[in-house]
Short mmCIF file of N, CA and C in Angstrom, two decimals:
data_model
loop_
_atom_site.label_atom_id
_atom_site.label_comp_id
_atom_site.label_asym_id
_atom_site.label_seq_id
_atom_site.Cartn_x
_atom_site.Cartn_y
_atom_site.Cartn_z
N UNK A 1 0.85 -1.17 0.00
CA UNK A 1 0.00 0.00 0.00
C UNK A 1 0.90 1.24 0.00
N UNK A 2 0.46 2.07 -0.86
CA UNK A 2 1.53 3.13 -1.09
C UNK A 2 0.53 4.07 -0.11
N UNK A 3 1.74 5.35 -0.36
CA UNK A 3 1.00 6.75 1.06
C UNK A 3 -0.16 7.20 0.69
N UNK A 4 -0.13 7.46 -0.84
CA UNK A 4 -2.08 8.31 -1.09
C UNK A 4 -3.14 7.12 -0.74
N UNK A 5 -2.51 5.74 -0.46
CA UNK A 5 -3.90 4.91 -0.41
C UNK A 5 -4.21 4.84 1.02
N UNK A 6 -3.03 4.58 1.86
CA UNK A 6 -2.92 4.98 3.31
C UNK A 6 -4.22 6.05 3.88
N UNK A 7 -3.67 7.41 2.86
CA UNK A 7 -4.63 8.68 3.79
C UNK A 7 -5.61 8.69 2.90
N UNK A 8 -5.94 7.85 1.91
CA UNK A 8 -6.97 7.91 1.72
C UNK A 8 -8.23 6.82 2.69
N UNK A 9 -7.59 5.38 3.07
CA UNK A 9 -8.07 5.05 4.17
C UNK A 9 -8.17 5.81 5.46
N UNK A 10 -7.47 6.15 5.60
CA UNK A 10 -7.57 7.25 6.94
C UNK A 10 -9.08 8.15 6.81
N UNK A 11 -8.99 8.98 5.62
CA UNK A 11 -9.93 9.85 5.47
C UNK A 11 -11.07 9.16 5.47
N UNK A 12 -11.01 8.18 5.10
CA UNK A 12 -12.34 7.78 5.05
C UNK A 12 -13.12 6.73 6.50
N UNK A 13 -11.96 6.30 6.75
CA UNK A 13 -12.37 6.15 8.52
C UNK A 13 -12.78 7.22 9.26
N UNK A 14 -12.26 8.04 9.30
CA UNK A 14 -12.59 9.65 9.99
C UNK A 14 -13.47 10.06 9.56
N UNK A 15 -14.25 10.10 8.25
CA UNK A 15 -15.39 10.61 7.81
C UNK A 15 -16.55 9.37 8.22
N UNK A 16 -16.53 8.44 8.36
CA UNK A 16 -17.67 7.44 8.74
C UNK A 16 -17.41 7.47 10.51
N UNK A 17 -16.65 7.94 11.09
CA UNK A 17 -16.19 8.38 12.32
C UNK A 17 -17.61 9.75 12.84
N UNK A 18 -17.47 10.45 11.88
CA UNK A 18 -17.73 11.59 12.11
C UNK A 18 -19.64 11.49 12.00
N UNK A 19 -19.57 10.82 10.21
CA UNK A 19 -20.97 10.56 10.54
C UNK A 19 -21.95 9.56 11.62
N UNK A 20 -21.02 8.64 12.10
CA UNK A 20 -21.63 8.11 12.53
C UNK A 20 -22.21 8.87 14.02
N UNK A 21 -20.99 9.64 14.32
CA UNK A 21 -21.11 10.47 15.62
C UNK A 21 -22.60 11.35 15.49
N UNK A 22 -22.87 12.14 14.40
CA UNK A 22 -23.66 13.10 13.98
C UNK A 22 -24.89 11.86 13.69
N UNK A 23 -25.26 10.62 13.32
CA UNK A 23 -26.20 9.85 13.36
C UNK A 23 -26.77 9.55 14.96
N UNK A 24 -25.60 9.32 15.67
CA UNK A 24 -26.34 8.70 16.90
C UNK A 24 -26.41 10.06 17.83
N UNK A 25 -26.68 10.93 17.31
CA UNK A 25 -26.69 12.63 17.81
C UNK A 25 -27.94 12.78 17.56
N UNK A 26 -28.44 12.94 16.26
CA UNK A 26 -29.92 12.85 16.31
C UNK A 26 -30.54 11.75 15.88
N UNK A 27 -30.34 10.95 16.51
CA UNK A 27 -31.30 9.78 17.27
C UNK A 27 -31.72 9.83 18.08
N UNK A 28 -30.33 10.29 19.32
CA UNK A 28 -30.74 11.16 20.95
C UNK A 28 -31.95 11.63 20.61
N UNK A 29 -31.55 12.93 20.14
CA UNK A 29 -32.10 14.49 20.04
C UNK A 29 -33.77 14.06 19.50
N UNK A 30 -33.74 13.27 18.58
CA UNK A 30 -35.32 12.47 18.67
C UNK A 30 -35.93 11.98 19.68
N UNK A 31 -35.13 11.18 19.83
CA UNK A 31 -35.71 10.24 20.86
C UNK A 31 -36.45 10.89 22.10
N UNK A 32 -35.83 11.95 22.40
CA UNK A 32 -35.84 13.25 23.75
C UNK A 32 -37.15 13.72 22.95
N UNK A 33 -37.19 14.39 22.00
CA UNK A 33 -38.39 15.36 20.77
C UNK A 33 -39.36 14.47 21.15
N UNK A 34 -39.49 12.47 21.02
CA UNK A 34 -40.94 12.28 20.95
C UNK A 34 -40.99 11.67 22.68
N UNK A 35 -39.91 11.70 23.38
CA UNK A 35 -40.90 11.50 24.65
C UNK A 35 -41.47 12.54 25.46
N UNK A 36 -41.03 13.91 25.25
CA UNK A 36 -41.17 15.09 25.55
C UNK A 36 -43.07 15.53 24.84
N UNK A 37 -43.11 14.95 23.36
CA UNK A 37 -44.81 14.95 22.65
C UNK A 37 -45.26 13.96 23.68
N UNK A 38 -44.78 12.80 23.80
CA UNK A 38 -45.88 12.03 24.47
C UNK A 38 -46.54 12.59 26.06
N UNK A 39 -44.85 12.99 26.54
CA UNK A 39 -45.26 13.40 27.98
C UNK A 39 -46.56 14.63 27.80
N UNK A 40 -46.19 15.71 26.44
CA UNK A 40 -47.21 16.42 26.39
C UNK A 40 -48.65 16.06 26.35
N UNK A 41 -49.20 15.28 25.93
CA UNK A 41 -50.10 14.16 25.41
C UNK A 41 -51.45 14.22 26.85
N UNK A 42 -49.90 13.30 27.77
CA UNK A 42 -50.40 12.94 29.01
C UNK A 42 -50.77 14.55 30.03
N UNK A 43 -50.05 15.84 29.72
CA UNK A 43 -50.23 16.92 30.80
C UNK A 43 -51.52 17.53 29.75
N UNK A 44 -52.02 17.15 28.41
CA UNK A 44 -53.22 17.58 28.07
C UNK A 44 -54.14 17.07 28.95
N UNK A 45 -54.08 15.86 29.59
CA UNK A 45 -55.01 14.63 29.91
C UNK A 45 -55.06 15.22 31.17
N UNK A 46 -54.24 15.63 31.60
CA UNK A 46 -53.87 16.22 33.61
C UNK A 46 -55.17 16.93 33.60
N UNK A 47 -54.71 17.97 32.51
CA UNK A 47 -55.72 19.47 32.88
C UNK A 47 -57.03 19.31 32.25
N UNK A 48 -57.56 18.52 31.44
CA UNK A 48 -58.82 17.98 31.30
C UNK A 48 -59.71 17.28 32.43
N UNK A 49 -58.91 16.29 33.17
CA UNK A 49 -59.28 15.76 34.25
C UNK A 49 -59.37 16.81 35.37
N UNK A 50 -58.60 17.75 35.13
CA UNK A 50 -58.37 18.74 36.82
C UNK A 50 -59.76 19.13 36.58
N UNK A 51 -59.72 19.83 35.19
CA UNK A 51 -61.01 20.73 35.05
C UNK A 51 -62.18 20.01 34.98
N UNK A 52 -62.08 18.65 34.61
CA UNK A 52 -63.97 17.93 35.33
C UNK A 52 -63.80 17.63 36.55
N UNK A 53 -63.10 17.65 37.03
CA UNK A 53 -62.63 17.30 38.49
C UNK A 53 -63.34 18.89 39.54
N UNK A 54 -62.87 19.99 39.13
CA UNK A 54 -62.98 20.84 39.57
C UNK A 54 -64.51 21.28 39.53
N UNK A 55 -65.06 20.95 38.61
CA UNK A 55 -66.42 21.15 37.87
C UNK A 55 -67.27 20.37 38.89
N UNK A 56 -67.05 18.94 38.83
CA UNK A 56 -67.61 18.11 39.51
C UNK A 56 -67.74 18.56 41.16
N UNK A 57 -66.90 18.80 41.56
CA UNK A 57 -66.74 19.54 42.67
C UNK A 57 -67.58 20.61 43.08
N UNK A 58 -67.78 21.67 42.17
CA UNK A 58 -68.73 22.36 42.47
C UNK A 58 -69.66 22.16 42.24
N UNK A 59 -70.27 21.17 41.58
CA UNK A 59 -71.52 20.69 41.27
C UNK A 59 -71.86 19.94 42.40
N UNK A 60 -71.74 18.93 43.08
CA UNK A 60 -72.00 18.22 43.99
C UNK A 60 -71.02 18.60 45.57
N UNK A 61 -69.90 19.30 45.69
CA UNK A 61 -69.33 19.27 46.65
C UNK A 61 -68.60 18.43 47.50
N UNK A 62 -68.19 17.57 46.55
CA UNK A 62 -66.96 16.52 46.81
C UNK A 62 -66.57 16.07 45.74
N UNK A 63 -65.30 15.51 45.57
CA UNK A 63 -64.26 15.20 44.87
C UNK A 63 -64.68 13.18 44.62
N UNK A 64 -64.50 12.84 43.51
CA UNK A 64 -65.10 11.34 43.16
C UNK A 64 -63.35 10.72 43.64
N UNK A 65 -63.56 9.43 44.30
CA UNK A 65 -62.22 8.76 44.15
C UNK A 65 -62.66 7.52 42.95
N UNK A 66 -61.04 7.68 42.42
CA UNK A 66 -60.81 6.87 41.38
C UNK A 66 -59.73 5.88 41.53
N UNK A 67 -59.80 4.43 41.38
CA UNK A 67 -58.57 3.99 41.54
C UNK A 67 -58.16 2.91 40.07
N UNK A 68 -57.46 4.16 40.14
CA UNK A 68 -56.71 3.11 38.05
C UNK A 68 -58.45 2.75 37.37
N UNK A 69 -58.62 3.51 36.93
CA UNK A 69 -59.35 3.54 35.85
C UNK A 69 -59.26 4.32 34.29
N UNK A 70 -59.79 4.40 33.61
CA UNK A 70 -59.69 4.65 32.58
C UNK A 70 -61.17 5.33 31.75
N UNK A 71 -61.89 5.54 32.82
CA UNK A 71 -63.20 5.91 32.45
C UNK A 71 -64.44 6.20 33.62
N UNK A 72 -64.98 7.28 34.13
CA UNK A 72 -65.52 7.36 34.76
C UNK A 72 -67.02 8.13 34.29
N UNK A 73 -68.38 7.48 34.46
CA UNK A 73 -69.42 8.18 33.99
C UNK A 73 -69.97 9.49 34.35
N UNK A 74 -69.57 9.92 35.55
CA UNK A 74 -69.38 11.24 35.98
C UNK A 74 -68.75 12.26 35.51
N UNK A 75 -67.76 11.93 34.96
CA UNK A 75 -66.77 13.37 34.18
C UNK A 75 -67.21 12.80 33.37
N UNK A 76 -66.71 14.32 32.04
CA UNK A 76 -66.61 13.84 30.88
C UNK A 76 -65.22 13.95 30.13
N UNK A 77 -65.05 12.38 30.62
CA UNK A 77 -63.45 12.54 30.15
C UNK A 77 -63.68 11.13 30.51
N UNK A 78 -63.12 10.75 29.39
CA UNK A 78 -62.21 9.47 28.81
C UNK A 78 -60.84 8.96 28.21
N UNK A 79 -60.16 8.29 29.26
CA UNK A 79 -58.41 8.26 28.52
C UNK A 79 -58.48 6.91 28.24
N UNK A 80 -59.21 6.09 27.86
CA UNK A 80 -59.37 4.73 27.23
C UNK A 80 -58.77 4.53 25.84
N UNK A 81 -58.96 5.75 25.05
CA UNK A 81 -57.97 5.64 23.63
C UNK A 81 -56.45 6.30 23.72
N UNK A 82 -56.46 7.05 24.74
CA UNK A 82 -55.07 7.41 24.91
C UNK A 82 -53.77 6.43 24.73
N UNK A 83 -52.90 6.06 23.86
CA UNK A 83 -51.72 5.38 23.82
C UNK A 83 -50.83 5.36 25.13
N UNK A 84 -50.58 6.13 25.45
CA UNK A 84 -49.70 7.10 26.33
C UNK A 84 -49.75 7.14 27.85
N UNK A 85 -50.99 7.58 28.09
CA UNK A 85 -51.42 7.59 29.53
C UNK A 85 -52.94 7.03 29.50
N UNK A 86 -53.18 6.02 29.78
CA UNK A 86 -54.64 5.34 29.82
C UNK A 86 -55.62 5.07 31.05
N UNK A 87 -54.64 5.32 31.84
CA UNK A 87 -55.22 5.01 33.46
C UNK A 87 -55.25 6.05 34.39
N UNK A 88 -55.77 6.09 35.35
CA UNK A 88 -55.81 7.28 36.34
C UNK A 88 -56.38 6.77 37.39
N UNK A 89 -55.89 8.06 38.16
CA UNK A 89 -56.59 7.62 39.85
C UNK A 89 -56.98 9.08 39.98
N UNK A 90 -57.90 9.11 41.22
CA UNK A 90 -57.83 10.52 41.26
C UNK A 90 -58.36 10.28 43.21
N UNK A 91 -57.99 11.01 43.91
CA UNK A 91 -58.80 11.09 45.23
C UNK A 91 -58.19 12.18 46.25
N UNK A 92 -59.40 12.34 47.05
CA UNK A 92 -58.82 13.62 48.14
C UNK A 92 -58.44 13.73 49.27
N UNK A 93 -57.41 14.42 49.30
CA UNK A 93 -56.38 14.51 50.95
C UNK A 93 -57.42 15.32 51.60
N UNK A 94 -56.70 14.87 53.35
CA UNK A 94 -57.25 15.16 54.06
C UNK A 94 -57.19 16.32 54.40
N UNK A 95 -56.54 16.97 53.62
CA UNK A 95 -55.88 18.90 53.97
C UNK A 95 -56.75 19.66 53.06
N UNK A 96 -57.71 18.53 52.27
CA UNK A 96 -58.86 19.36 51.19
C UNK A 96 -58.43 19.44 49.86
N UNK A 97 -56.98 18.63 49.46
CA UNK A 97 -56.58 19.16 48.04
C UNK A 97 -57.16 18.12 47.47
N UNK A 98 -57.14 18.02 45.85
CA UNK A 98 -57.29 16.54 45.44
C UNK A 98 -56.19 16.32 44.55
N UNK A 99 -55.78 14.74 44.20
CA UNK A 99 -54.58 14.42 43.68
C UNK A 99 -55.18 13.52 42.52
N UNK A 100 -54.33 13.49 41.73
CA UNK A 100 -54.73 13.14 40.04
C UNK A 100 -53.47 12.39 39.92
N UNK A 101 -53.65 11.02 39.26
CA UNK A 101 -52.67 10.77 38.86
C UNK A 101 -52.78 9.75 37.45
N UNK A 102 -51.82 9.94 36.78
CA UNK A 102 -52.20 9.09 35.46
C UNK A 102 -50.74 8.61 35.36
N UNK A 103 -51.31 6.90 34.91
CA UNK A 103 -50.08 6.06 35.02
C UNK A 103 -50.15 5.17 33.22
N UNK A 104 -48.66 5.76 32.96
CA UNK A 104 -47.79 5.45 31.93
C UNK A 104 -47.98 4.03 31.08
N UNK A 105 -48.33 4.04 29.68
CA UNK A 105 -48.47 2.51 28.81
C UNK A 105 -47.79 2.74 28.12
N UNK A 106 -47.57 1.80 27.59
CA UNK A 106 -46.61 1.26 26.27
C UNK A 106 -45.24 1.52 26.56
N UNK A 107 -44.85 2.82 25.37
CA UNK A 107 -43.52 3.46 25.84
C UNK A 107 -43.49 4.23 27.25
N UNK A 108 -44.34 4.99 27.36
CA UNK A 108 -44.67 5.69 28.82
C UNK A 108 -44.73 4.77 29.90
N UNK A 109 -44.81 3.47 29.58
CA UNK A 109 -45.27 2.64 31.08
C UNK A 109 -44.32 2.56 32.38
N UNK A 110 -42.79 3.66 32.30
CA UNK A 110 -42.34 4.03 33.36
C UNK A 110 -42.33 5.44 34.25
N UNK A 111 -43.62 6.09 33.63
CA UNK A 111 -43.99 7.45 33.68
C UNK A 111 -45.34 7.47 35.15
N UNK A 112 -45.17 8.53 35.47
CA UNK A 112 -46.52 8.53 36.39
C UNK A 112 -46.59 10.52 35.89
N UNK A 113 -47.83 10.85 35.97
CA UNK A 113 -48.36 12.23 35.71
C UNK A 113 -49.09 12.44 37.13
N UNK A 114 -48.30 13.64 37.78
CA UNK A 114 -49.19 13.86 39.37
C UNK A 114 -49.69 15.57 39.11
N UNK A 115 -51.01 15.89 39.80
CA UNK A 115 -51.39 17.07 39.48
C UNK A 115 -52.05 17.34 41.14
N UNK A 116 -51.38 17.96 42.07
CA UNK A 116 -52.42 18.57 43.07
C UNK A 116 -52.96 19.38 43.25
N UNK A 117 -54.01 19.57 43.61
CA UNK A 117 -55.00 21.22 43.11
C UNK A 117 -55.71 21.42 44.51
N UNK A 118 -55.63 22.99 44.98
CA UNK A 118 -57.06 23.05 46.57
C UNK A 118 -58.32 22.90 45.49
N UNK A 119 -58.90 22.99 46.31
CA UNK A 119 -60.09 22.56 45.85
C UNK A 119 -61.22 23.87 45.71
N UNK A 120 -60.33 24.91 45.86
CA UNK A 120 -60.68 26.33 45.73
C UNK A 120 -59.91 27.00 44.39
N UNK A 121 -59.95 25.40 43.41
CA UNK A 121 -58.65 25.78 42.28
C UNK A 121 -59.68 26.18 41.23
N UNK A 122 -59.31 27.46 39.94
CA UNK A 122 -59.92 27.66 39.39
C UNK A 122 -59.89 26.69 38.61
N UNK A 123 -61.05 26.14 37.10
CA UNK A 123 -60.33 25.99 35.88
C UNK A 123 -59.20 26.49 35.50
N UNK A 124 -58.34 25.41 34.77
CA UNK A 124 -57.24 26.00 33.87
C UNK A 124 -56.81 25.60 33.02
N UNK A 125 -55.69 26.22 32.01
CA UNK A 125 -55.35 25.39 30.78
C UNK A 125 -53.90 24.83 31.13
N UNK A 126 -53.43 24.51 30.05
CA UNK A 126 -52.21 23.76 30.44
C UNK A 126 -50.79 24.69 30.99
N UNK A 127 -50.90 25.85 30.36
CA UNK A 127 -49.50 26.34 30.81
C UNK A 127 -49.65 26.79 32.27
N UNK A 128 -51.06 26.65 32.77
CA UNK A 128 -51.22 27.24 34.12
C UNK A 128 -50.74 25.69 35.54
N UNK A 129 -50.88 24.94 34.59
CA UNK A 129 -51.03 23.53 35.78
C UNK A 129 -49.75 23.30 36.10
N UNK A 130 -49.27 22.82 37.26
CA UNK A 130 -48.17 22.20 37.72
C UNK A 130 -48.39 20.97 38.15
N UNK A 131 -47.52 20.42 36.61
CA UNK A 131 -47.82 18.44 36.39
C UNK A 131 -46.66 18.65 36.89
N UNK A 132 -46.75 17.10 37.66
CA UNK A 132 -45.74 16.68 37.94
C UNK A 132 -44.97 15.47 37.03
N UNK A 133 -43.90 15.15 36.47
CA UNK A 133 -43.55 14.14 35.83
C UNK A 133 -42.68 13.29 36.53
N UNK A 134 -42.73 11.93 37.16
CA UNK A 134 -42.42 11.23 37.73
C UNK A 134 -42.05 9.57 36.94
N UNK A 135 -40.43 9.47 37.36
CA UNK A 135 -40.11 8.28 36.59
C UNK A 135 -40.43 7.03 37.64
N UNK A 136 -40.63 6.03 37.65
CA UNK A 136 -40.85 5.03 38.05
C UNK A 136 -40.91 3.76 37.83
N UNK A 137 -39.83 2.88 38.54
CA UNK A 137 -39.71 1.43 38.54
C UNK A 137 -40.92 0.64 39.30
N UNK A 138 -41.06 -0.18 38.16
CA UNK A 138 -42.23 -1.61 38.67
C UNK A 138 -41.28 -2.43 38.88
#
């Protein structure tokens, strides 16, 4: 092997070096992009539930407990087609707040979504809520 074939191997190790670096760069950078949509998905689902939650509340004057369900005839809200977040709990502390929680499927199934609200909480939309995002081992 003479020297131009040398750096021409060289160059071309270093360039499949380089792309490969810049491939598994945005793969990351995806990968982060769609669990970040999904998590969004699930904090649509938070503040839908807060707000029949909240509704319900003033309509009758107590808070419904829920444990892992996916459908309740009282609200109107259903996360039964949701991919993402399909289940929920919802029930109220003894300090008067109520707690929401929606637990993680498929890819999400190491996710939990927590939302606590007084119960003197207005409606709100999403940029107003403070979800909580919680990782978690089964």
């Amino acid at each position: 092997m003479n020297d131009n074939q040398k750096d021409n191997v060289i160059m071309f190790c270093a360039i499949m070096i380089v792309v490969s670096l810049l491939l598994v760069t945005v793969r990351l950078i995806n990968k982060n992009y769609q669990k970040e949509k999904m998590l969004e998905i699930g904090k649509v689902l938070c503040t839908q539930l807060m707000n029949a939650s909240i509704t319900y509340y003033r309509e009758h004057g107590y808070y419904l407990v829920n444990d892992r369900v996916s459908f309740n005839h009282d609200y109107p809200f259903d996360a039964r087609t949701n991919l993402y977040f399909s289940t929920f709990s919802t029930y109220p502390t003894p300090t008067g707040k109520e707690v929401l929680l929606f637990f993680g499927s498929n890819e999400m199934k190491n996710y939990e979504l927590r939302v606590v609200f007084d119960k003197f909480a207005e409606a709100t939309n999403l940029k107003n809520a403070k979800i909580q995002v919680l990782r978690v081992e089964y």
